[in-house]
Short mmCIF file of C-alpha atoms and ligand atoms in Angstrom, two decimals:
data_model
loop_
_atom_site.label_atom_id
_atom_site.label_comp_id
_atom_site.label_asym_id
_atom_site.label_seq_id
_atom_site.Cartn_x
_atom_site.Cartn_y
_atom_site.Cartn_z
CA MET A 50 53.22 -55.12 183.02
CA LYS A 51 49.87 -51.74 183.62
CA VAL A 52 49.66 -49.49 180.49
CA ALA A 53 48.35 -46.16 180.56
CA PRO A 54 48.02 -44.87 176.94
CA SER A 55 48.84 -41.28 177.04
CA ILE A 56 46.54 -39.23 174.56
CA LEU A 57 48.69 -36.28 173.53
CA SER A 58 49.40 -38.25 170.51
CA ALA A 59 45.49 -39.44 169.80
CA ASP A 60 43.79 -37.48 167.86
CA PHE A 61 42.39 -34.34 169.38
CA GLY A 62 39.29 -34.05 167.40
CA LYS A 63 37.71 -37.56 168.04
CA LEU A 64 39.43 -37.64 171.40
CA ALA A 65 36.35 -38.63 172.99
CA GLU A 66 36.10 -42.04 170.36
CA GLU A 67 40.23 -42.26 171.26
CA VAL A 68 39.29 -42.25 174.68
CA ARG A 69 36.97 -44.80 173.93
CA ALA A 70 38.78 -47.07 172.01
CA ILE A 71 41.93 -47.56 174.74
CA CYS A 72 39.11 -48.18 177.48
CA ASP A 73 37.64 -50.83 175.49
CA GLY A 74 41.21 -51.82 173.85
CA GLY A 75 42.37 -52.94 178.22
CA CYS A 76 44.27 -50.25 179.10
CA ASP A 77 45.19 -49.97 182.60
CA LEU A 78 44.94 -45.88 183.46
CA VAL A 79 44.21 -43.05 180.44
CA HIS A 80 47.50 -41.27 180.48
CA VAL A 81 46.78 -37.10 180.63
CA ASP A 82 50.24 -35.00 179.98
CA VAL A 83 49.61 -30.96 181.27
CA MET A 84 51.91 -29.01 179.86
CA ASP A 85 51.94 -25.88 180.68
CA GLY A 86 54.19 -23.31 177.42
CA HIS A 87 56.71 -22.69 180.74
CA PHE A 88 58.15 -26.04 182.34
CA VAL A 89 58.07 -27.44 178.61
CA PRO A 90 58.07 -25.36 175.38
CA ASN A 91 54.71 -27.17 174.78
CA LEU A 92 51.23 -26.19 175.11
CA THR A 93 48.23 -29.57 175.97
CA ILE A 94 44.43 -29.59 177.61
CA GLY A 95 43.86 -27.92 180.99
CA PRO A 96 40.67 -29.62 183.65
CA VAL A 97 37.86 -27.67 180.58
CA VAL A 98 38.79 -31.16 177.96
CA VAL A 99 39.91 -33.09 180.85
CA LYS A 100 36.55 -33.10 181.85
CA SER A 101 35.36 -34.58 178.88
CA VAL A 102 37.71 -37.26 179.04
CA SER A 103 36.73 -37.70 181.98
CA ASN A 104 33.28 -38.73 181.62
CA VAL A 105 33.60 -41.51 178.52
CA ALA A 106 36.93 -43.42 180.09
CA THR A 107 36.25 -45.75 181.89
CA ARG A 108 39.90 -46.52 183.40
CA PRO A 109 40.92 -44.31 185.98
CA LEU A 110 43.39 -41.17 185.07
CA ASP A 111 46.52 -40.40 185.79
CA VAL A 112 48.04 -36.56 184.98
CA HIS A 113 51.21 -35.27 183.90
CA LEU A 114 51.88 -32.66 185.49
CA MET A 115 54.08 -30.71 183.00
CA VAL A 116 54.33 -27.23 184.77
CA GLU A 117 55.43 -24.76 186.67
CA ASN A 118 52.89 -24.02 189.56
CA ASN A 119 51.89 -27.07 190.58
CA THR A 120 49.63 -25.96 193.54
CA PHE A 121 47.97 -24.13 190.97
CA PHE A 122 47.14 -26.82 188.47
CA VAL A 123 47.46 -29.21 191.71
CA ASN A 124 43.95 -27.30 192.06
CA LEU A 125 42.57 -27.05 188.85
CA PHE A 126 42.23 -30.95 188.89
CA ALA A 127 41.57 -32.86 192.23
CA PRO A 128 37.76 -32.51 191.56
CA LEU A 129 38.22 -34.77 188.15
CA GLN A 130 39.93 -36.94 191.10
CA PRO A 131 42.80 -38.36 188.55
CA LYS A 132 43.31 -41.68 190.34
CA TYR A 133 47.58 -39.79 190.30
CA ILE A 134 48.29 -36.72 189.73
CA SER A 135 51.64 -36.71 189.27
CA PHE A 136 54.56 -33.55 189.22
CA HIS A 137 58.60 -32.50 188.20
CA LEU A 138 60.79 -32.35 190.96
CA GLU A 139 62.94 -29.87 189.95
CA GLU A 140 60.30 -27.83 189.51
CA GLU A 141 59.17 -27.94 192.58
CA LYS A 142 60.69 -26.19 196.42
CA HIS A 143 58.66 -28.07 198.47
CA PRO A 144 57.63 -32.14 197.30
CA HIS A 145 56.96 -33.51 200.67
CA ARG A 146 53.73 -30.19 201.52
CA LEU A 147 52.66 -31.32 197.92
CA ILE A 148 52.40 -34.89 198.29
CA GLN A 149 49.78 -33.54 201.87
CA HIS A 150 48.21 -31.41 199.95
CA ILE A 151 47.46 -34.45 196.63
CA ARG A 152 46.90 -37.14 198.80
CA SER A 153 44.45 -34.77 201.13
CA PHE A 154 41.96 -34.93 198.52
CA GLY A 155 41.91 -38.27 197.83
CA ILE A 156 44.40 -39.05 195.05
CA SER A 157 47.74 -40.34 195.16
CA PRO A 158 50.73 -38.70 194.59
CA ALA A 159 53.20 -39.31 192.37
CA ILE A 160 57.41 -37.90 191.66
CA VAL A 161 58.31 -37.44 188.22
CA LEU A 162 62.00 -37.74 187.34
CA ASN A 163 63.17 -35.72 184.52
CA PRO A 164 65.69 -38.02 182.78
CA HIS A 165 68.94 -36.47 184.63
CA SER A 166 68.05 -36.68 187.96
CA ARG A 167 68.76 -38.89 190.52
CA PRO A 168 66.85 -41.73 191.99
CA GLU A 169 68.64 -41.72 195.02
CA ASP A 170 66.78 -37.87 196.08
CA LEU A 171 63.99 -39.70 196.65
CA GLU A 172 65.25 -41.34 200.09
CA TYR A 173 63.36 -39.78 202.42
CA ILE A 174 59.99 -38.62 199.91
CA ILE A 175 60.08 -42.11 199.24
CA ASN A 176 57.41 -44.13 201.74
CA ASP A 177 54.62 -40.76 201.22
CA LEU A 178 54.44 -41.74 197.44
CA ASP A 179 52.42 -43.40 195.38
CA MET A 180 54.42 -43.66 192.32
CA VAL A 181 57.39 -42.37 190.87
CA LEU A 182 57.48 -41.90 186.81
CA LEU A 183 60.88 -42.14 185.08
CA MET A 184 60.69 -39.63 182.41
CA SER A 185 62.13 -42.07 179.23
CA VAL A 186 63.01 -39.12 176.67
CA ASN A 187 63.14 -35.09 177.76
CA PRO A 188 59.16 -33.33 178.01
CA GLY A 189 57.92 -32.08 176.40
CA PHE A 190 55.83 -33.80 173.01
CA GLY A 191 55.55 -37.35 172.53
CA GLY A 192 56.93 -40.05 169.28
CA GLN A 193 61.06 -39.19 171.35
CA LYS A 194 63.34 -41.68 170.71
CA PHE A 195 63.80 -44.35 174.33
CA ILE A 196 67.14 -42.64 176.19
CA PRO A 197 68.26 -46.25 177.62
CA SER A 198 69.94 -45.36 180.76
CA VAL A 199 66.15 -45.56 182.63
CA VAL A 200 66.55 -48.86 182.25
CA GLU A 201 69.43 -48.58 185.14
CA LYS A 202 67.35 -46.16 187.22
CA ALA A 203 64.82 -48.21 186.91
CA ALA A 204 66.24 -51.02 188.68
CA ARG A 205 68.09 -48.38 191.01
CA LEU A 206 64.34 -46.80 191.84
CA LYS A 207 63.41 -50.30 192.29
CA ASP A 208 66.58 -51.06 194.43
CA LEU A 209 65.00 -47.49 197.23
CA ILE A 210 62.42 -49.07 197.14
CA LEU A 211 62.83 -52.26 198.78
CA ARG A 212 65.60 -51.24 201.21
CA LYS A 213 62.94 -48.66 202.17
CA ASN A 214 60.17 -51.29 201.69
CA ALA A 215 57.72 -48.84 200.55
CA HIS A 216 55.19 -48.69 199.20
CA ALA A 217 55.72 -46.79 195.06
CA LEU A 218 55.06 -48.12 191.86
CA ILE A 219 57.45 -47.56 189.32
CA GLU A 220 56.53 -45.95 186.04
CA VAL A 221 57.84 -45.30 182.58
CA ASP A 222 57.34 -42.38 180.06
CA GLY A 223 58.41 -41.36 176.54
CA GLY A 224 59.58 -43.96 173.58
CA VAL A 225 57.87 -47.16 174.82
CA ASN A 226 57.25 -50.05 172.59
CA ASP A 227 57.28 -53.58 172.44
CA THR A 228 61.05 -54.07 172.10
CA ASN A 229 61.55 -51.75 175.56
CA VAL A 230 59.39 -53.34 177.17
CA HIS A 231 60.97 -55.89 178.22
CA ALA A 232 64.53 -54.78 179.57
CA LEU A 233 61.44 -52.46 181.66
CA LYS A 234 59.92 -55.15 182.89
CA LYS A 235 63.00 -56.90 183.80
CA ALA A 236 64.29 -53.71 186.01
CA GLY A 237 61.21 -53.48 188.06
CA VAL A 238 58.72 -51.33 186.41
CA ASP A 239 55.42 -51.53 186.99
CA ILE A 240 53.89 -48.89 184.16
CA VAL A 241 54.30 -47.76 181.39
CA VAL A 242 53.31 -45.81 179.22
CA ALA A 243 52.60 -45.19 175.41
CA GLY A 244 51.26 -42.98 173.20
CA SER A 245 53.14 -42.25 169.50
CA TYR A 246 53.13 -46.76 169.32
CA VAL A 247 49.91 -47.19 170.66
CA TYR A 248 47.29 -44.37 168.81
CA GLY A 249 50.04 -45.13 165.81
CA SER A 250 48.65 -48.55 165.36
CA ASP A 251 46.34 -49.49 163.58
CA ASP A 252 44.02 -51.62 166.73
CA TYR A 253 45.14 -49.75 170.03
CA GLY A 254 43.56 -53.40 171.97
CA LYS A 255 46.67 -55.49 169.91
CA ALA A 256 49.00 -52.73 170.66
CA ILE A 257 48.49 -52.27 174.30
CA ARG A 258 48.69 -56.29 174.86
CA SER A 259 51.41 -56.49 173.75
CA LEU A 260 52.80 -53.87 176.30
CA GLN A 261 50.45 -56.22 178.91
CA ILE A 262 53.29 -58.72 180.36
C1 DX5 B 1403 56.24 -36.25 176.63
C2 DX5 B 1403 55.25 -37.05 177.61
C3 DX5 B 1403 54.78 -38.77 177.59
C4 DX5 B 1403 54.58 -38.67 176.07
C5 DX5 B 1403 55.31 -40.20 175.87
O1 DX5 B 1403 56.33 -35.09 177.53
O2 DX5 B 1403 55.00 -36.86 179.25
O3 DX5 B 1403 53.39 -38.59 177.55
O4 DX5 B 1403 52.92 -38.24 175.60
O5 DX5 B 1403 54.56 -40.28 173.95
P1 DX5 B 1403 55.15 -41.25 173.29
O6 DX5 B 1403 54.90 -42.93 173.63
O7 DX5 B 1403 55.33 -41.17 171.85
O8 DX5 B 1403 56.82 -40.66 173.39
ZN1 ZN B 1404 53.40 -38.05 180.20
#
């Protein structure tokens, strides 16, 4: 299991230090939550701050867009060359087009599904994706409770990926800890995002390693 700590739960007053600490702690990706105050009822950081994050991060960035105007935000973040940019299926009229647009920057495209969305809706675009991010909380805030139905959803998504001979990885985001990570692993999940579990611990490296099962 790969681990992408979410910097949403970091102390933004010492962000560079907090980013260095998870990279030194052995994380696989640095998860960056971008919220616009419209798609979700919270507002986070833009490209100016994320540029500073990318300057100190020694692991690739995983940018999770929770915004209304996806193309506008993709264009803002593409120059920072994150490894992944993910956008919500629920907020995009032309997902297939946006996937190609993200790929045109040399960035891996990913789609995010909210708790109510069905993996089957990805049937005809799954082969174009490098990753699918399943939300295990409602997007907008760190520190929420894990929604257990995501485990079955991940298993169904894994079946779809195998059936379509697709290469997309499965990432799960929200309320992940060292207990529920085992069921996620069994369901075929490749990457977990963990915000409060990592940043709320005394030893980030130890918390990260406890998820790398
Ligand atoms: C929620 C964000 C998550 C969040 C995860 O909208 O997408 O990445 O920061 O935080 P925890 O692990 O605390 O649920
Ligand atoms: Zn996220």
